[in-house]
Structure formats: structure tokens, C-alpha cells
Coordinates of C-alpha atoms and ligand atoms in Angstrom, one line a residue:
M1 CA 15.8 6.1 -27.6
P2 CA 13.1 5.0 -25.3
R3 CA 9.8 7.2 -25.2
P4 CA 10.7 10.0 -22.6
I5 CA 8.6 8.8 -19.7
S6 CA 9.9 7.0 -16.5
A7 CA 9.0 6.3 -12.7
S8 CA 11.4 7.2 -10.3
V9 CA 11.3 6.0 -6.9
S10 CA 13.1 7.9 -4.2
V11 CA 14.4 5.2 -1.4
S12 CA 15.2 8.4 0.9
A13 CA 11.3 9.3 0.6
L14 CA 10.2 5.7 1.7
R15 CA 13.0 5.9 4.6
H16 CA 11.3 9.5 5.4
N17 CA 7.8 8.4 5.6
L18 CA 8.5 5.2 7.8
A19 CA 10.1 7.4 10.1
V20 CA 7.2 9.7 10.1
V21 CA 5.2 6.6 11.3
R22 CA 7.8 5.6 13.7
R23 CA 7.7 9.1 15.2
L24 CA 3.9 9.3 15.6
L25 CA 3.6 6.1 17.4
D26 CA 6.7 7.1 19.5
Q27 CA 5.2 9.9 20.7
D28 CA 1.9 8.4 21.3
A29 CA 3.5 5.9 23.2
E30 CA 5.4 8.2 25.3
R31 CA 2.6 10.3 26.2
A32 CA 0.6 7.3 27.4
G33 CA 3.7 5.6 29.1
A34 CA 2.9 2.3 27.1
Q35 CA 5.0 0.4 24.9
P36 CA 5.1 1.9 21.4
A37 CA 3.9 -0.5 18.6
S38 CA 6.1 -2.4 16.0
I39 CA 5.8 -1.6 12.2
W40 CA 5.0 -4.2 9.9
A41 CA 5.8 -2.0 6.4
V42 CA 3.2 -3.6 3.9
I43 CA 4.7 -4.2 0.8
K44 CA 2.2 -6.3 -1.0
A45 CA 1.6 -5.8 -5.1
N46 CA 5.5 -5.1 -5.7
A47 CA 5.7 -2.6 -2.7
Y48 CA 2.5 -0.8 -4.5
G49 CA 4.3 -0.8 -7.7
H50 CA 7.9 0.9 -6.2
G51 CA 9.9 -2.3 -6.3
I52 CA 10.4 -4.9 -3.4
E53 CA 13.7 -4.6 -3.7
R54 CA 13.7 -0.8 -3.2
A55 CA 11.0 -1.1 -0.4
V56 CA 13.6 -3.4 1.6
A57 CA 16.1 -0.7 1.2
G58 CA 13.8 1.9 2.2
F59 CA 12.2 0.2 5.1
S60 CA 15.4 -1.4 6.5
A61 CA 14.3 0.4 10.1
A62 CA 11.0 -1.2 10.2
Q63 CA 10.7 -4.5 12.6
G64 CA 9.0 -6.5 10.0
L65 CA 7.6 -6.7 6.3
A66 CA 4.1 -7.7 5.3
M67 CA 3.0 -9.0 1.7
L68 CA 0.8 -11.5 0.0
D69 CA 3.0 -13.3 -2.4
L70 CA 5.4 -16.1 -1.3
D71 CA 7.3 -15.1 -4.2
E72 CA 7.7 -11.6 -2.9
A73 CA 8.7 -13.1 0.5
V74 CA 11.6 -15.0 -1.0
R75 CA 12.7 -11.8 -2.9
C76 CA 13.0 -10.0 0.2
R77 CA 15.0 -12.7 1.7
E78 CA 17.2 -12.9 -1.0
A79 CA 17.7 -8.9 -0.8
G80 CA 19.1 -9.7 2.6
W81 CA 15.9 -9.0 4.9
G82 CA 16.2 -11.1 8.1
G83 CA 13.5 -9.8 10.2
P84 CA 10.0 -10.9 10.4
I85 CA 7.8 -11.3 7.2
L86 CA 4.0 -11.5 7.8
L87 CA 1.8 -13.4 4.9
L88 CA -1.3 -11.3 4.9
E89 CA -3.3 -14.2 3.4
G90 CA -1.2 -16.6 4.7
F91 CA -0.9 -19.9 2.7
F92 CA -3.0 -21.6 0.1
Q93 CA -2.0 -25.1 -0.1
P94 CA 0.2 -27.7 2.2
A95 CA 3.4 -27.4 -0.5
D96 CA 3.4 -23.5 0.4
L97 CA 4.5 -24.5 3.9
D98 CA 7.8 -25.8 2.8
L99 CA 8.6 -22.2 1.6
V100 CA 7.2 -20.9 4.9
D101 CA 9.4 -23.0 6.9
R102 CA 12.3 -22.5 4.7
Y103 CA 12.2 -18.9 4.7
H104 CA 11.0 -18.4 8.2
L105 CA 7.6 -16.9 7.5
T106 CA 4.9 -15.9 9.8
S107 CA 1.5 -16.6 8.4
T108 CA -2.0 -15.1 9.1
V109 CA -4.4 -18.0 9.7
H110 CA -8.0 -17.2 8.9
T111 CA -9.6 -20.7 7.8
H112 CA -9.8 -23.9 9.6
E113 CA -8.3 -25.4 6.2
Q114 CA -5.1 -23.8 7.2
L115 CA -5.0 -25.2 10.6
D116 CA -5.6 -28.7 9.3
M117 CA -2.5 -28.1 6.6
L118 CA -0.6 -27.0 9.6
A119 CA -1.6 -30.0 11.7
T120 CA -0.1 -32.5 8.9
A121 CA 2.6 -30.7 8.0
R122 CA 6.3 -31.7 8.5
L123 CA 8.2 -28.5 9.4
S124 CA 11.8 -28.2 10.6
R125 CA 10.8 -25.2 13.0
R126 CA 7.8 -23.6 14.8
V127 CA 5.7 -21.3 12.5
D128 CA 4.8 -18.0 13.9
V129 CA 1.0 -17.2 13.3
M130 CA -1.3 -14.4 13.6
V131 CA -5.2 -15.7 14.0
K132 CA -7.4 -13.4 12.3
L133 CA -10.9 -12.3 13.3
N134 CA -13.6 -11.1 10.8
S135 CA -14.4 -8.0 12.8
G136 CA -17.2 -6.8 10.5
M137 CA -15.5 -6.2 7.0
N138 CA -16.4 -9.6 6.1
R139 CA -13.4 -10.6 4.2
L140 CA -10.9 -12.7 5.7
G141 CA -11.0 -14.1 9.3
F142 CA -12.8 -16.1 11.6
A143 CA -16.2 -15.5 12.6
P144 CA -16.5 -13.7 16.0
H145 CA -18.6 -17.0 17.4
D146 CA -15.9 -19.1 16.0
Y147 CA -12.8 -17.3 16.8
A148 CA -12.3 -19.0 20.4
Q149 CA -12.5 -22.3 18.8
A150 CA -9.8 -21.5 16.2
H151 CA -7.6 -19.7 18.5
A152 CA -7.6 -23.0 20.9
R153 CA -6.6 -25.2 17.8
A154 CA -3.5 -22.7 17.4
V155 CA -2.8 -23.0 21.0
Q156 CA -3.1 -26.7 21.0
L157 CA -0.6 -26.7 17.8
H158 CA 1.9 -24.4 19.8
A159 CA 1.7 -27.0 22.7
K160 CA 2.5 -29.8 20.1
G161 CA 5.4 -27.8 19.2
V162 CA 4.5 -26.9 15.6
L163 CA 3.4 -23.2 16.2
G164 CA 5.7 -20.6 17.5
S165 CA 3.6 -17.4 18.7
V166 CA 0.0 -17.3 18.2
G167 CA -1.4 -13.7 17.6
R168 CA -4.4 -11.9 17.3
M169 CA -5.4 -9.7 14.2
T170 CA -8.1 -7.6 12.2
H171 CA -8.6 -5.4 9.4
F172 CA -11.0 -2.6 9.8
A173 CA -13.1 -1.4 6.7
C174 CA -13.8 2.1 7.7
A175 CA -10.7 3.4 9.4
D176 CA -10.4 6.3 6.6
G177 CA -14.2 7.2 6.8
P178 CA -16.9 8.8 9.1
E179 CA -17.7 5.1 10.6
G180 CA -14.1 4.7 12.0
V181 CA -13.3 1.7 13.9
A182 CA -14.9 1.7 17.3
G183 CA -17.6 -0.9 16.2
Q184 CA -15.1 -3.2 14.8
L185 CA -12.6 -2.8 17.7
E186 CA -15.4 -3.5 20.2
V187 CA -16.2 -6.8 18.1
F188 CA -12.3 -7.6 18.7
G189 CA -12.3 -6.7 22.2
R190 CA -15.0 -9.4 22.7
A191 CA -14.1 -11.8 20.5
T192 CA -10.2 -12.2 21.5
G193 CA -10.2 -10.3 24.9
G194 CA -9.7 -13.4 27.4
L195 CA -7.3 -15.2 25.2
A196 CA -3.3 -15.7 25.7
N197 CA -1.0 -12.9 25.3
G198 CA 0.3 -13.1 21.9
P199 CA 0.9 -10.1 19.6
V200 CA -1.8 -8.0 18.3
S201 CA -2.3 -6.5 14.8
V202 CA -5.0 -4.4 14.1
C203 CA -4.1 -0.8 12.1
N204 CA -3.6 -0.1 8.4
S205 CA -2.4 3.2 7.6
A206 CA -5.7 5.0 8.1
A207 CA -6.2 3.8 11.6
T208 CA -2.3 4.4 12.3
L209 CA -2.4 7.8 11.4
R210 CA -5.7 8.7 13.0
Y211 CA -6.0 6.2 16.0
P212 CA -2.3 5.8 17.3
E213 CA -3.6 5.2 20.6
I214 CA -5.1 2.1 19.8
A215 CA -1.6 0.5 18.8
R216 CA -0.4 0.9 22.1
G217 CA 1.3 -2.2 23.6
D218 CA 1.8 -2.9 27.5
A219 CA 4.1 -5.3 29.0
G220 CA 2.2 -8.3 28.3
T221 CA 1.1 -7.4 24.5
Q222 CA 3.3 -6.5 21.7
H223 CA 1.3 -4.3 19.0
W224 CA 2.1 -4.3 15.4
V225 CA 0.8 -1.6 12.9
R226 CA 0.5 -2.5 9.5
P227 CA 0.9 0.7 7.3
G228 CA 0.9 0.7 3.6
I229 CA -0.3 3.6 1.5
C230 CA 1.4 6.0 3.9
L231 CA 4.6 4.6 3.8
Y232 CA 4.6 5.3 0.0
G233 CA 3.8 9.1 0.5
A234 CA 0.2 9.0 -0.8
S235 CA -3.0 9.3 1.6
P236 CA -5.4 6.6 2.8
F237 CA -8.0 9.5 3.2
D238 CA -10.5 11.3 0.7
D239 CA -10.0 14.5 2.6
V240 CA -6.6 14.7 4.3
S241 CA -3.3 14.9 2.3
A242 CA -0.3 13.0 2.7
A243 CA 1.7 16.3 2.8
S244 CA -0.5 17.3 5.8
Y245 CA 1.1 14.4 7.6
G246 CA 4.8 15.3 6.2
L247 CA 5.0 12.3 4.3
R248 CA 6.9 12.7 0.9
P249 CA 6.0 11.0 -2.7
A250 CA 8.0 8.2 -2.9
M251 CA 7.3 7.6 -6.7
S252 CA 7.3 10.3 -9.2
L253 CA 5.8 9.4 -12.9
R254 CA 7.3 11.9 -15.5
S255 CA 7.5 12.2 -19.2
E256 CA 7.9 15.1 -21.9
I257 CA 6.2 17.2 -24.2
I258 CA 6.9 15.6 -27.7
G259 CA 4.4 17.8 -29.8
V260 CA 3.0 21.3 -29.8
Q261 CA -0.3 22.2 -31.5
N262 CA -1.4 25.7 -32.0
V263 CA -5.2 25.1 -32.1
P264 CA -7.7 28.1 -33.1
A265 CA -10.7 28.6 -31.4
G266 CA -13.8 26.4 -31.5
Q267 CA -11.4 23.1 -32.4
A268 CA -11.8 19.7 -30.8
I269 CA -9.0 18.1 -28.9
G270 CA -8.6 14.4 -28.8
Y271 CA -10.7 11.2 -29.2
G272 CA -14.5 11.6 -29.0
A273 CA -13.8 15.5 -29.2
T274 CA -14.9 15.8 -25.6
Y275 CA -13.1 19.4 -25.2
R276 CA -13.4 22.3 -27.7
T277 CA -11.2 25.2 -27.3
E278 CA -13.0 28.5 -26.2
Q279 CA -10.1 30.7 -27.6
A280 CA -6.9 29.9 -29.3
M281 CA -4.5 27.5 -27.6
R282 CA -1.3 25.9 -27.3
V283 CA -1.9 22.6 -26.8
G284 CA 1.1 19.9 -25.8
V285 CA 1.3 16.3 -26.4
V286 CA 2.6 14.3 -23.6
A287 CA 4.3 10.9 -24.1
C288 CA 2.3 8.9 -21.3
G289 CA -1.0 6.9 -21.9
Y290 CA -3.3 4.6 -20.3
A291 CA -1.0 1.8 -21.5
D292 CA 1.7 3.3 -19.3
G293 CA -1.2 3.3 -16.2
Y294 CA -2.3 6.6 -16.3
P295 CA -5.8 6.6 -15.9
R296 CA -8.1 7.0 -18.9
H297 CA -10.9 8.4 -16.9
A298 CA -8.8 11.3 -15.8
G299 CA -10.7 14.1 -17.8
T300 CA -10.3 17.7 -18.7
G301 CA -8.9 19.5 -15.6
T302 CA -7.2 17.2 -13.9
P303 CA -3.6 18.6 -12.7
I304 CA -0.4 18.2 -14.5
T305 CA 2.7 20.3 -14.1
V306 CA 4.5 21.0 -17.3
A307 CA 8.1 23.1 -17.2
G308 CA 7.5 23.3 -13.4
V309 CA 4.1 25.0 -13.7
P310 CA 0.8 23.7 -12.9
T311 CA -1.8 23.3 -15.6
R312 CA -4.3 21.1 -16.8
L313 CA -5.1 18.0 -18.9
L314 CA -7.5 18.5 -21.9
G315 CA -9.9 15.9 -23.3
R316 CA -9.6 12.3 -23.2
V317 CA -6.5 10.2 -22.1
S318 CA -5.1 8.1 -25.4
M319 CA -3.5 4.7 -25.1
D320 CA 0.2 6.5 -25.3
M321 CA -0.6 10.2 -25.0
L322 CA -2.6 12.8 -23.6
M323 CA -2.9 16.4 -24.0
V324 CA -2.2 19.4 -21.9
D325 CA -3.1 23.1 -21.6
L326 CA 0.3 25.1 -22.4
G327 CA -1.5 28.3 -21.6
P328 CA 0.2 28.8 -18.0
A329 CA 3.5 27.6 -19.6
P330 CA 3.9 29.5 -22.9
S331 CA 7.8 28.8 -23.0
A332 CA 7.3 25.2 -22.9
G333 CA 7.7 23.4 -26.0
V334 CA 8.9 20.4 -27.3
G335 CA 11.3 18.5 -24.7
A336 CA 9.8 20.3 -21.8
P337 CA 9.6 18.1 -18.6
V338 CA 6.1 16.9 -17.3
A339 CA 5.6 15.7 -14.0
L340 CA 2.0 13.6 -14.1
W341 CA 2.6 12.9 -10.3
G342 CA 4.9 13.0 -7.2
E343 CA 7.9 15.1 -6.5
G344 CA 7.7 18.7 -8.6
G345 CA 4.1 17.6 -9.6
P346 CA 0.5 17.0 -8.4
S347 CA -0.1 14.5 -5.8
V348 CA -1.0 11.1 -7.0
D349 CA -4.1 11.2 -4.9
D350 CA -5.2 14.5 -7.0
V351 CA -4.9 12.7 -10.0
A352 CA -6.7 9.8 -8.6
R353 CA -9.5 12.1 -7.6
A354 CA -9.7 13.7 -10.9
A355 CA -10.3 10.0 -12.3
G356 CA -12.8 8.9 -9.6
T357 CA -10.3 6.5 -7.9
I358 CA -7.5 6.1 -5.2
G359 CA -4.1 6.5 -5.1
Y360 CA -3.3 2.9 -4.4
E361 CA -4.8 2.0 -7.4
L362 CA -2.6 4.2 -9.9
L363 CA 0.6 3.3 -8.2
C364 CA 0.0 -0.5 -8.5
A365 CA -0.8 0.3 -12.2
V366 CA 1.9 1.9 -13.4
A367 CA 2.8 -0.3 -16.5
A368 CA 5.7 -2.7 -17.1
R369 CA 6.5 -0.7 -20.3
V370 CA 7.2 2.5 -18.2
P371 CA 11.3 2.4 -16.9
Q372 CA 11.6 2.6 -13.4
A373 CA 14.7 4.0 -11.5
T374 CA 16.0 4.2 -8.1
R375 CA 16.8 7.7 -6.7
P376 CA 18.9 7.4 -3.4
Ligands
PLP1 C1 -3.1 -3.8 2.5 C2 -3.2 -4.2 3.9 C3 -2.8 -3.5 4.5 C4 -2.4 -1.8 4.5 O1 -3.5 -1.0 4.0 P1 -3.0 0.5 3.7 O2 -4.3 1.1 3.6 O3 -2.4 0.4 2.5 O4 -2.0 1.0 5.1 C5 -3.0 -3.7 6.0 N1 -3.2 -4.7 6.3 C6 -3.7 -5.6 5.6 C7 -4.7 -7.2 5.9 C8 -3.7 -5.1 4.2 O5 -4.6 -6.1 3.1

């Protein structure tokens, strides 16, 4: 028998979450009499830990898929995805362009080196590109003063038959926080406003949920949003839950109680003796530790659900186990089900907050040794 831990992914939750985003964009566009945005469902990092093939199934109604790894792009095609695929970091070396060509991938272009590689490539068809602006995050993209020249180079390559559509794109650093997107959006407008009418893409999950109005298209411009985390039912925000948007957790991490200790008052629990019982307690031992991807920095008080009852973690998380307070669940013993996050348990965001991180990191970090199952 394997250990009782497993992660299950609900394809219907993925589908539901995509529909939530779709509805939000459609309602906004309808109010404004605009063209609704198209959706590139972001499935980088093995679909945020959920599995590429499950994501291809769950996001079959998306207009496109976006990711980083050429391998993942190939897996999407092999899983039957025929629509657009955007490479968020583009390609890295000339040989990558063979795959871009063969699998008909759309590429972000964010360096002159990439334009050089395109200029000398031998391709069987035109490559669609999104020319990326660094509008203030200072991660990928052409600087504002360089953007018009880079875009003009791409338009020249279009004229030579190398490139297909030439779009404009940027990424927000603070769409989830008080700073918002206005400053970067202004830089984007100034740097790209006068340029030809290719597609435009600026919004991640936070911007899509918070500012759907900036993703409106019109007769001349197709807008694409790039939501990731919200499609998996987790929140891009510190202070607004995914549930408040009607999103459903796609991944549920579950295990079982594999031992029970009746601990007298004044005893310590776990490595480092960081928690001491104030009174006699029943303590459950759960088959889940940091080697499974559960965050070691989650301390006493982190929410966890045992036999359907919300309770709390006690002491330090070990490599393979963690301990919980069975006080609220007096009838739970060995074999009782434990929901670490997801359906029937705390949200991954609540666990992440208790560990000083974000749901994104926990979802991506579920270890390979945890068996994954697909729910319909
Ligand atoms: C990861 C990523 C996204 C999606 O971000 P979320 O916060 O998960 O919605 C969008 N665009 C780019 C360029 C990304 O790297």
C-alpha cells in the first residue's frame, strides 16, 4: 500500500473557473458595447502543478493556451490542442524555432536577439509574435524608448513573409495591490499606441478580475487576457478570496491520520519542541510533510480539516508527517480523512498565508512522490 496522501485535480472545477472568467469578460464587454477579450489560459509549470493534460481537458473552451516550456507546448499538441499556444518567454536559441514552426506556436518577442534569430531562420510558415514592452516591472520586454524600433523590426519581418500577426504585450507588477495598473498602462499606451493594429495582451488574473474594462477589444483590436492562478481556483490577492469570485479549488490535497497520541499537559510536540500542550490533548499524526510539498514554514494554527472538522496544525512540519489538534474532532482516529487544502478543507491561499507565501507556490510545489488523480 502506498502512503495515504494524494492530490486530486477536478477537471470540472478547471472548466467552471474558466467559465467564471469568461462570464466576467462577456458581461463587461456587453455593458460597454465592446468586443469581449479572448482568453489565453496560462498553464506554465505543469499547469501550476495540476498536469498539462488535465489542463488541456479543463480549458478546452479557452481561445488559447500560454506557457513557457517548449516541451509543454508539444505535450499540448499531442493532447489534441489545435488552437493558439503562446510561449510567454518566447524561444531561447535558433534550434527552438524548428519546434515553433513545426507545432505552430505563437512567440513572445522581448529581445533583439530573438528578432535576429527570426531574421535568419528557415521556416515553413509565418510565426505569430507578441512584442513585449517592459512597462515598469523590469523583468522581460523592450524598454519604452526601444519599443518602436523593435516593433518596426517585427513589422519588417512580417513584410518579408517571416512573421504573421505582430501583437503588443506587457505584464503588470502590482495588479493585485494598492499601486494597481494605471502607471504601467499609461507607459504601455504611450509606447505602443501609435503602432499597427495587431492583438494586445496585458492582463494576468489579478488585472482580469479587478480591471476587466482594460481588456475590452474593438473592431480593430483583439484583446487577450492571460489568467493563470484564478483558473485553478486560487486567488491572486492577499485580501480577497477565490471563493468570493465563485471560483472552485481544482486541486485537493488529502491524506489520513496514521497515528494518535494522548499527550498530557506541559508536553512538547514535534521537532524543536515549538509547541507545548497547555492541557491534555489528543494529537493526530498526518501522513504529509514538507517532502510532499507541504510548506515547512506553516506553524501552529495553520488551518487543516480532519474528518470534515476544521482544526489546526501543531508544532513543526516534519519531512513526512505533521501533527494536528484532534480536540475539535474527538471521534477521529487512525484512518480519519484529512484535507490539507482544496475541497472540504482550507483554501490553499489560507495555508499559504500561514506559511508566509502564496497559493501559487504551494500548488506548483506538490512533490512528484504524491500520487495525482483526476476527478471528472
Ligand atoms: C504567469 C504569467 C501570467 C499569469 O499570472 P497569474 O497571476 O497566475 O494570473 C500571465 N502573464 C505572464 C507573462 C506570466 O508569466
